[in-house]
Amino acid sequence: MKAEDVKKITVIGAGDMGHGIAEVALLAGYRVAMQDVEQRFVDRGLTRIKESLDKLVEKQKVTAENKNVMLGNIKTFVDIAEAVKDADLVIEAVPEIMGLKKKVFQALDSAAPKHAILASNTSNMSITEIASVTERPEHVVGMHFFNPAVLMKLVEVIKGDKTGEATVQLTYDLALKMNKVPVRIEKDSIGFAYNRINAPTQILLGLMVERGMANPEEIDAKMKKIGMPMGPYELMDYVGLDVAYHGARYFSDRLSRDYEPPGWLKGKIDAGELGKKTGRGIFDWSKGRPEIDLSKAKEDFDPTILIAIQVNEATKLLEEGVVKSAGEIDKAMASGGGSGFGPFQMARGIGYDRLAKICEDLAREFGVKVFEPTETLKKGNI
Ligand code: 3HC
């Protein structure tokens, strides 16, 4: 099968990511099926797609007529077998729990046509492990979108140990057809590129709150003042504290104990305060997006430390062969979020020796091994 042969896409999960991916597929002209475990979840996903398409009509990016065609191209399901029975590509976007992903992939494998590609939108998890429960590991691939999927350009295309090259190429080509910026992840490695590079900054952000060194509003105000569309704590709420928590646990179990989620984050999860989706998280979302008071900016917080940590982690991906080049990493980081720049582009302006020194100091101050500068960062000839 080639990308041109894909006509029907099924998305499993109608939540934040699932409904957004379904919308992206509709915008690219595909027939779409969207499935979730309860009717009220698919109904809510469909409403969110309609609301988002209305915004695009308002901005004249889509015509009202085209919107109606797209809404005629989507069907919703609760029954997973019905949803995938004639799919060419299935994209799974269920919660980040490995046992759940495996159950879903077993169901997909038995109900989807033999030629169908089964893709996971997992943020961090092993594609190889997910594929292991199917009879078609060569057709299982990672296709990782970013939130909000309709606006963020990056799609990471992840090759599991047994994923066929034809499957990777087809997925890459499909992401292009969806008007996205695909980046190949050559080695199935925890957090792939974007989330792996951001993960150690989450350690620091967690520790700063845990140790009372700053509060979230002060840091977010500072980051917004220097041009970020959203501060890092607001972004955690936006994506979901449950996603941050499960991600940190996964990193902690498989990469380093340094990633163990902080107590305050666990407290939020236990209290059901998951961020935007529940109306309260780090901030109050009950009246819409939180208003960050820029006058509270912590002026002595130097954002270069976040850049240093990111660049250092990015050098590990080069050392491990996860992504082919510094240029591809920059492309991924500039397209996945709101910053618009890649770590190596920023590093060249700041100087590798300065960044390595920052990482050394942070590792000592916080006792976090993950912050220690790599040999590649110290050499700096990237
Ligand atoms: N559909 C259509 N339009 C939308 C939309 C949607 N779902 N969401 C926002 N918009 C539009 C708004 O209507 C607005 O349009 P306007 O400019 O014409 O008024 C425009 O986008 C900008 O929105 P806002 O004015 O509300 O706010 P911002 O300028 O802050 O933009 C944002 C919102 C695009 C979300 C921006 O804050 C941003 O880029 N944030 C960072 C997002 C990010 O980093 N995402 C990656 C997260 S990590 C991840 O996803 C990994 C995964 O594994 C968990």
Short mmCIF file of C-alpha atoms and ligand atoms in Angstrom, two decimals, residues 17 19-20 23 48-49 51-56 58-59 61 96 121-124 144-152 156 192 194-195 198 224 228-231 234-235 238-240 243-244 276 289 335-339, ligand 1:
data_model
loop_
_atom_site.label_atom_id
_atom_site.label_comp_id
_atom_site.label_asym_id
_atom_site.label_seq_id
_atom_site.Cartn_x
_atom_site.Cartn_y
_atom_site.Cartn_z
CA MET A 17 -5.50 14.24 21.03
CA HIS A 19 -10.51 14.50 18.33
CA GLY A 20 -7.67 16.77 17.12
CA GLU A 23 -9.94 16.81 12.61
CA ARG A 48 -14.96 19.89 19.80
CA ILE A 49 -14.22 19.17 16.13
CA GLU A 51 -16.14 24.14 17.42
CA SER A 52 -12.62 24.09 16.03
CA LEU A 53 -13.87 23.97 12.40
CA ASP A 54 -16.12 26.94 13.19
CA LYS A 55 -13.03 28.89 14.29
CA LEU A 56 -11.30 27.97 11.03
CA GLU A 58 -14.36 32.39 11.02
CA LYS A 59 -10.70 32.89 10.07
CA LYS A 61 -9.12 29.09 6.42
CA GLU A 96 -0.76 6.54 28.34
CA ASN A 121 0.06 8.38 19.06
CA THR A 122 1.86 7.48 22.29
CA SER A 123 3.85 10.36 23.80
CA ASN A 124 6.65 8.25 25.23
CA HIS A 144 2.98 11.19 17.36
CA PHE A 145 1.02 14.45 17.04
CA PHE A 146 1.27 17.49 19.32
CA ASN A 147 -1.41 19.38 21.22
CA PRO A 148 -3.41 21.14 19.77
CA ALA A 149 -3.03 18.75 16.83
CA VAL A 150 -4.81 21.04 14.42
CA LEU A 151 -2.23 23.83 14.98
CA MET A 152 1.04 22.13 15.92
CA GLU A 156 7.14 12.19 14.93
CA PHE A 192 11.32 9.93 21.13
CA TYR A 194 10.37 16.25 21.52
CA ASN A 195 9.24 14.84 24.86
CA ASN A 198 11.69 18.50 27.33
CA LYS A 224 5.57 34.89 28.59
CA MET A 228 6.56 32.23 24.85
CA PRO A 229 2.84 31.91 24.00
CA MET A 230 2.35 29.80 27.15
CA GLY A 231 4.49 29.36 30.23
CA GLU A 234 0.31 26.48 32.01
CA LEU A 235 1.39 24.12 29.23
CA TYR A 238 -3.08 22.46 28.97
CA VAL A 239 -1.70 19.06 27.97
CA GLY A 240 -2.94 17.44 31.22
CA VAL A 243 -0.13 13.02 30.92
CA ALA A 244 2.81 14.70 32.72
CA LYS A 276 -7.67 22.31 31.65
CA ARG A 289 -7.60 30.15 30.11
CA SER A 335 7.51 22.54 14.92
CA GLY A 336 6.15 20.69 17.98
CA GLY A 337 5.46 23.56 20.34
CA GLY A 338 5.16 27.27 20.62
CA SER A 339 8.81 28.33 20.72
N1 3HC B 1 -8.70 24.94 16.61
C1 3HC B 1 -8.68 26.06 15.82
N2 3HC B 1 -8.11 27.21 16.21
C2 3HC B 1 -7.55 27.24 17.44
C3 3HC B 1 -7.53 26.13 18.31
C4 3HC B 1 -8.16 24.93 17.84
N3 3HC B 1 -8.19 23.80 18.60
N4 3HC B 1 -6.90 26.46 19.47
C5 3HC B 1 -6.52 27.76 19.32
N5 3HC B 1 -6.92 28.21 18.12
C6 3HC B 1 -6.71 29.54 17.56
C7 3HC B 1 -7.41 30.61 18.40
O1 3HC B 1 -8.75 30.74 18.00
C8 3HC B 1 -6.60 31.85 18.04
O2 3HC B 1 -7.03 32.38 16.81
P1 3HC B 1 -6.92 33.97 16.53
O3 3HC B 1 -5.46 34.28 16.64
O4 3HC B 1 -7.46 34.09 15.15
O5 3HC B 1 -7.74 34.58 17.60
C9 3HC B 1 -5.19 31.30 17.81
O6 3HC B 1 -5.33 29.87 17.63
C10 3HC B 1 -4.31 31.56 18.99
O7 3HC B 1 -4.97 31.11 20.15
P2 3HC B 1 -5.09 31.99 21.46
O8 3HC B 1 -5.20 33.45 21.15
O9 3HC B 1 -6.17 31.36 22.29
O10 3HC B 1 -3.77 31.75 22.29
P3 3HC B 1 -2.27 31.61 21.84
O11 3HC B 1 -1.82 32.65 20.92
O12 3HC B 1 -1.51 31.40 23.11
O13 3HC B 1 -2.24 30.23 21.04
C11 3HC B 1 -1.64 27.97 21.36
C12 3HC B 1 -2.70 29.03 21.60
C13 3HC B 1 -1.53 27.71 19.86
C14 3HC B 1 -2.10 26.71 22.04
C15 3HC B 1 -0.26 28.51 21.92
O14 3HC B 1 -0.43 28.93 23.24
C16 3HC B 1 0.85 27.51 21.88
O15 3HC B 1 1.50 27.32 20.88
N6 3HC B 1 1.11 26.87 23.04
C17 3HC B 1 2.14 25.87 23.14
C18 3HC B 1 1.60 24.55 22.66
C19 3HC B 1 2.62 23.47 22.75
O16 3HC B 1 3.76 23.66 23.13
N7 3HC B 1 2.19 22.24 22.39
C20 3HC B 1 3.02 21.07 22.52
C21 3HC B 1 2.69 20.41 23.82
S1 3HC B 1 3.62 18.94 24.09
C22 3HC B 1 2.71 17.70 23.39
O17 3HC B 1 1.68 17.91 22.82
C23 3HC B 1 3.30 16.35 23.48
C24 3HC B 1 2.28 15.28 23.73
O18 3HC B 1 2.94 14.05 23.69
C25 3HC B 1 1.58 15.40 25.05
#
